PDB file of C-alpha atoms in Angstrom:
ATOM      1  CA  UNK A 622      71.506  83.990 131.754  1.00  0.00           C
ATOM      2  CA  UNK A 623      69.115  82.697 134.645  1.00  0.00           C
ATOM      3  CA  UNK A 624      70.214  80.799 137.609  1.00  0.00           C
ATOM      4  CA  UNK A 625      68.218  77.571 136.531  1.00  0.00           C
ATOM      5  CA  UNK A 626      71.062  77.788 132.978  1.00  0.00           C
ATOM      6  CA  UNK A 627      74.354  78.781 135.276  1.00  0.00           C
ATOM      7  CA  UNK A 628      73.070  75.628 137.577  1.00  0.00           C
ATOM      8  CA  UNK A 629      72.564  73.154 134.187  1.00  0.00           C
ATOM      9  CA  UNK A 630      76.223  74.545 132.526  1.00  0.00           C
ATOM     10  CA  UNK A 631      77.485  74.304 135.758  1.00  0.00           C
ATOM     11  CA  UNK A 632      76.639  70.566 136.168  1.00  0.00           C
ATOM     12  CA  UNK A 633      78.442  69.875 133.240  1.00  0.00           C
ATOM     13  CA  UNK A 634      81.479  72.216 133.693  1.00  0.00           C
ATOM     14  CA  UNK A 635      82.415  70.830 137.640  1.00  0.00           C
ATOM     15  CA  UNK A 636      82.263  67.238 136.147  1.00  0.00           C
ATOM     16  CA  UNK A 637      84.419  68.169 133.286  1.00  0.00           C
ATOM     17  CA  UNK A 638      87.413  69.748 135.276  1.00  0.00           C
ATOM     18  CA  UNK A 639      87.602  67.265 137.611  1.00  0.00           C
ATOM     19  CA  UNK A 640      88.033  64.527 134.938  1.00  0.00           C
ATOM     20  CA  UNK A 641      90.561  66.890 133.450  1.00  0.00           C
ATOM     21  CA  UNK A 642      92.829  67.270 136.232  1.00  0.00           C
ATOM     22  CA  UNK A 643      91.921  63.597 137.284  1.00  0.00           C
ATOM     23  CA  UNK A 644      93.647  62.396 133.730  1.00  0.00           C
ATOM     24  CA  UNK A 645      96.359  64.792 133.533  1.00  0.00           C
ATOM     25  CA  UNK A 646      97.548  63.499 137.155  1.00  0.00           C
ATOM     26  CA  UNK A 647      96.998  60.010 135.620  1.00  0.00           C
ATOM     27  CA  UNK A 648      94.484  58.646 139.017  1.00  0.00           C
ATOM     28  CA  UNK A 649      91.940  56.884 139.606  1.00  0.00           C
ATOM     29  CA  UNK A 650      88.507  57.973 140.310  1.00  0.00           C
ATOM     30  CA  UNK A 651      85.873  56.930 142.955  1.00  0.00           C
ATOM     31  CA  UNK A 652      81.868  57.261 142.850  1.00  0.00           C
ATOM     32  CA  UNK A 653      82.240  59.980 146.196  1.00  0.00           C
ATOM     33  CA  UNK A 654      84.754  61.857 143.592  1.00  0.00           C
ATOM     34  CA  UNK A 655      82.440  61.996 140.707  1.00  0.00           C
ATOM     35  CA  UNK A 656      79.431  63.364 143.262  1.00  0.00           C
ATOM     36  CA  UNK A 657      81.872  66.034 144.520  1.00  0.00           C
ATOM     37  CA  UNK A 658      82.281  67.062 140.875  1.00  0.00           C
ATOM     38  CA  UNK A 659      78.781  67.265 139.929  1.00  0.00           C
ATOM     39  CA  UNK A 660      77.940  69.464 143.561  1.00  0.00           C
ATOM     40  CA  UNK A 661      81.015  71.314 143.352  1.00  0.00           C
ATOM     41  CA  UNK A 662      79.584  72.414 139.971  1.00  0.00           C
ATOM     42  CA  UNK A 663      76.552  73.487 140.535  1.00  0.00           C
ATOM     43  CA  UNK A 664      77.638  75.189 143.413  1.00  0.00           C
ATOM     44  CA  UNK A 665      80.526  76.961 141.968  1.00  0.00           C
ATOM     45  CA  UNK A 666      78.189  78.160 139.229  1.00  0.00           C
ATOM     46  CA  UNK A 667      76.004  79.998 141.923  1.00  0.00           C
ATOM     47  CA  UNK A 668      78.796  81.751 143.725  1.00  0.00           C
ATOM     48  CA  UNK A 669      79.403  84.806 141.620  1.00  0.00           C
ATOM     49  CA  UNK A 670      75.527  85.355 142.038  1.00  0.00           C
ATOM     50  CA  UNK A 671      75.786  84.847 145.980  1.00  0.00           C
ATOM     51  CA  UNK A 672      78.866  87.320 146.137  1.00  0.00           C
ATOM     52  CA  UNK A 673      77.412  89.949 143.965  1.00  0.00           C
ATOM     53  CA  UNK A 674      73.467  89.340 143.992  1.00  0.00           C
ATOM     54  CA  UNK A 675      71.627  90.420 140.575  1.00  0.00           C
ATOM     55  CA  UNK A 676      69.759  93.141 142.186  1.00  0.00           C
ATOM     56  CA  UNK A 677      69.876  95.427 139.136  1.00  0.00           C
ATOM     57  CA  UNK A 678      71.727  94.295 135.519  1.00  0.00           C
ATOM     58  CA  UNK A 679      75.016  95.944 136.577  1.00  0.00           C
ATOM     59  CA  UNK A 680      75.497  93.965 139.209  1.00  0.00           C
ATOM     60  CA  UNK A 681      78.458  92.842 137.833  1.00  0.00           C
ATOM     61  CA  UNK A 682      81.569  94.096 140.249  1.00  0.00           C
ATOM     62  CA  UNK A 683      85.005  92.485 140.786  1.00  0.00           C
ATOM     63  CA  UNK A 684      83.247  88.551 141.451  1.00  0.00           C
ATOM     64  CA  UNK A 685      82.309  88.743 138.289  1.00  0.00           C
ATOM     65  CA  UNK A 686      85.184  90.095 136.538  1.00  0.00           C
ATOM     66  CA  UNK A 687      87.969  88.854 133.876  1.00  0.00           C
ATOM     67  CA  UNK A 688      90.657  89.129 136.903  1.00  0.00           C
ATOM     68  CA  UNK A 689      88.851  86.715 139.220  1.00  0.00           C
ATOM     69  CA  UNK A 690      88.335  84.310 135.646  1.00  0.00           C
ATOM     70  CA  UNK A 691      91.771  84.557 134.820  1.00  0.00           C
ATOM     71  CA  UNK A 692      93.048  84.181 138.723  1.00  0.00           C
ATOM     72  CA  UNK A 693      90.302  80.783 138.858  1.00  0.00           C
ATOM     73  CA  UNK A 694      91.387  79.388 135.404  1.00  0.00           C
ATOM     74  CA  UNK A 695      95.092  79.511 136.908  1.00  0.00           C
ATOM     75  CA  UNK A 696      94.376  77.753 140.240  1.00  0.00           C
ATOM     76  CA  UNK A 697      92.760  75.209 138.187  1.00  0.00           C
ATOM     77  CA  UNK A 698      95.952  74.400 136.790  1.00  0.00           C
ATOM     78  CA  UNK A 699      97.925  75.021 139.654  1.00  0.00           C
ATOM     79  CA  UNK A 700     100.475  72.377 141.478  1.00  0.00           C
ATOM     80  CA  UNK A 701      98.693  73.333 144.690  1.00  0.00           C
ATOM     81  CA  UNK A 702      95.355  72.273 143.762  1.00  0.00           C
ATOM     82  CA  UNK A 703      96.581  69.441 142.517  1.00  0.00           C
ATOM     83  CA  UNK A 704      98.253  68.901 146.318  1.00  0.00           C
ATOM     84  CA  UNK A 705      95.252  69.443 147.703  1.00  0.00           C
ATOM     85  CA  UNK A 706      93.304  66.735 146.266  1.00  0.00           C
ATOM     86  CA  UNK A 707      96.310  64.750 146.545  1.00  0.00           C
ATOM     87  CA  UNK A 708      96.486  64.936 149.866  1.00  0.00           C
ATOM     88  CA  UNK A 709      92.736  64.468 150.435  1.00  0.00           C
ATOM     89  CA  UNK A 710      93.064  60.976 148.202  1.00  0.00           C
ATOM     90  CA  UNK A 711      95.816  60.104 150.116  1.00  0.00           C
ATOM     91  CA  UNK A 712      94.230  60.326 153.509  1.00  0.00           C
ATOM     92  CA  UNK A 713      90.778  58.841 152.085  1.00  0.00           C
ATOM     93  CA  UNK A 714      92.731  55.626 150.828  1.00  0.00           C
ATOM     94  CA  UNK A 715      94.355  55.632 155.194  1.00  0.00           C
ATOM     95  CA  UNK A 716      90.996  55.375 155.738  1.00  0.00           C
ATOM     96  CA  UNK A 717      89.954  52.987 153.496  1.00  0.00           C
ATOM     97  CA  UNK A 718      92.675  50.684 154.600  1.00  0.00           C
ATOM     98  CA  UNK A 719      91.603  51.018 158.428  1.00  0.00           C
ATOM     99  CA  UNK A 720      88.378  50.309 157.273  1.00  0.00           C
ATOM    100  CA  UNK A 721      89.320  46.779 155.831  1.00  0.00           C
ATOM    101  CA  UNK A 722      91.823  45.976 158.644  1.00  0.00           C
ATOM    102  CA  UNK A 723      89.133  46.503 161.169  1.00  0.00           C
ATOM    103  CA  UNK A 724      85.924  45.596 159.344  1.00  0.00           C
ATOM    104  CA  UNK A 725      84.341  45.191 162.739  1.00  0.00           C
ATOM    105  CA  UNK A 726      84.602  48.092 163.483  1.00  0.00           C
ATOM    106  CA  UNK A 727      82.344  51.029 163.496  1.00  0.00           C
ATOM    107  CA  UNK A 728      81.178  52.901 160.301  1.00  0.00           C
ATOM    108  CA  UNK A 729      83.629  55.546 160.744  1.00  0.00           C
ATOM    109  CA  UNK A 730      86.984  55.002 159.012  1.00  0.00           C
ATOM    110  CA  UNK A 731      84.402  54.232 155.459  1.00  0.00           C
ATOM    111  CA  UNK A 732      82.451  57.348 155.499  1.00  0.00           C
ATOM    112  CA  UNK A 733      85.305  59.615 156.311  1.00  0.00           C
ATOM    113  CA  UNK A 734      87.100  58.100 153.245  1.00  0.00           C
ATOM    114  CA  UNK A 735      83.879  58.540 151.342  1.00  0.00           C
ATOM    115  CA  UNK A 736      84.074  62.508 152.349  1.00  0.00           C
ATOM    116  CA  UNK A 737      87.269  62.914 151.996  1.00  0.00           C
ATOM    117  CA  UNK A 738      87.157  61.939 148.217  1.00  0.00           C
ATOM    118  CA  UNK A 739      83.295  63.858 147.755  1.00  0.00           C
ATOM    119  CA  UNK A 740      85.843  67.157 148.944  1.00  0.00           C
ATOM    120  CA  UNK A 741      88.809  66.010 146.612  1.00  0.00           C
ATOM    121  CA  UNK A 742      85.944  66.040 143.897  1.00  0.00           C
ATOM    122  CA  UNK A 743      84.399  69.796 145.166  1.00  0.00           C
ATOM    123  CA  UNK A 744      87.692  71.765 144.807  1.00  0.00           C
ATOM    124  CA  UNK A 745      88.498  71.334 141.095  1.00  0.00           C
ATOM    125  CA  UNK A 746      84.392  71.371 140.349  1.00  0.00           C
ATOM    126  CA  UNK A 747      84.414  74.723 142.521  1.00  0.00           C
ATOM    127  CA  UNK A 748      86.234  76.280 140.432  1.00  0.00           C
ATOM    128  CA  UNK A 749      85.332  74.560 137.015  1.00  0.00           C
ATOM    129  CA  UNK A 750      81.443  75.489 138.105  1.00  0.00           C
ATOM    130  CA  UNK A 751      82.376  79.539 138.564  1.00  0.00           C
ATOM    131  CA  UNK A 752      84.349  79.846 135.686  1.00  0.00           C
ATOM    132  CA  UNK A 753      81.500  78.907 133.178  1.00  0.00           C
ATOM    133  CA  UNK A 754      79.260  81.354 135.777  1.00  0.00           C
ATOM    134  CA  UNK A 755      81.957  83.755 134.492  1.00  0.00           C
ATOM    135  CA  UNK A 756      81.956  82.609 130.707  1.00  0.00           C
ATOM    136  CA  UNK A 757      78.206  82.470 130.216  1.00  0.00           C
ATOM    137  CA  UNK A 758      78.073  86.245 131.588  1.00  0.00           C
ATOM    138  CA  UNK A 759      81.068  87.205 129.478  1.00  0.00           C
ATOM    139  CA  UNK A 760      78.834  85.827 126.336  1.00  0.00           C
ATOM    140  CA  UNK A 761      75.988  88.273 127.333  1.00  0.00           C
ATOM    141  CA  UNK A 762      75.489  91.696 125.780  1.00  0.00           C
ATOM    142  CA  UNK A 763      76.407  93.038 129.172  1.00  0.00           C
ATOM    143  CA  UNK A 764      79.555  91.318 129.349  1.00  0.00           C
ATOM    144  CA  UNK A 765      82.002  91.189 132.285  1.00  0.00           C
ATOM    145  CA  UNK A 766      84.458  93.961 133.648  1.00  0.00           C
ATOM    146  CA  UNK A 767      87.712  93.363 133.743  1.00  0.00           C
ATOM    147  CA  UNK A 768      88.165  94.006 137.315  1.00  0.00           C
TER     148      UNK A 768
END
């Protein structure tokens, strides 16, 4: 697979575990979220790549193995993930509420809300992203190691 398909998969993939987790922990979801998910994405579909650059076809080392899948598939689902982007909601939604209480005030308090939930939306998408990186190569006749 060529970067230009990890990138397009990728786009999808970010998007789709960031809903995931967004519905299983039953919250809502901003615009700045649903950007994070879509960058986080395509970004997490280029990492493997940027770890362990395709310089030959076995380029394939531990980045791109069925350890670092299984490892990224479990932080997906893990409590402290789910923390994380709890905690980065919570303190966007401070923000937010210093942003209406002093609406004279400068820009700040709104765009650090806004990038606070853009990087709520990035960690799940992160991960989503490099885990289809790591399922499209698995589908390839070259495969994936397992470590």
């Amino acid at each position: 697979m060529n970067g230009r398909e990890h990138r397009l998969i990728g786009a999808f993939a970010g998007p789709a575990a960031g809903l995931g987790l967004a519905i299983k922990a039953n919250r809502s979801v901003s615009g700045f979220e649903v950007c994070g998910w879509v960058a986080g994405g395509v970004g997490g579909s280029k990492l493997p790549d940027i770890l362990e650059p395709a310089h030959c076809p076995r380029h394939r080392k531990f980045a791109h193995s069925g350890t670092v899948l299984a490892a990224d598939l479990a932080f997906l689902q893990s409590e402290i993930l789910e923390g994380w982007i709890e905690g980065l909601k919570n303190k966007a939604a401070e923000y937010r509420i210093q942003a209406q209480l002093q609406p004279q005030a400068d820009l700040w308090p709104s765009l650090l809300a806004g990038l606070l939930e853009f990087f709520a939306g990035v960690l799940p998408a992160l991960l989503g992203g490099y885990a289809s990186h790591l399922v499209c190569d698995a589908t390839t006749p070259s495969g994936i190691p397992l470590c």
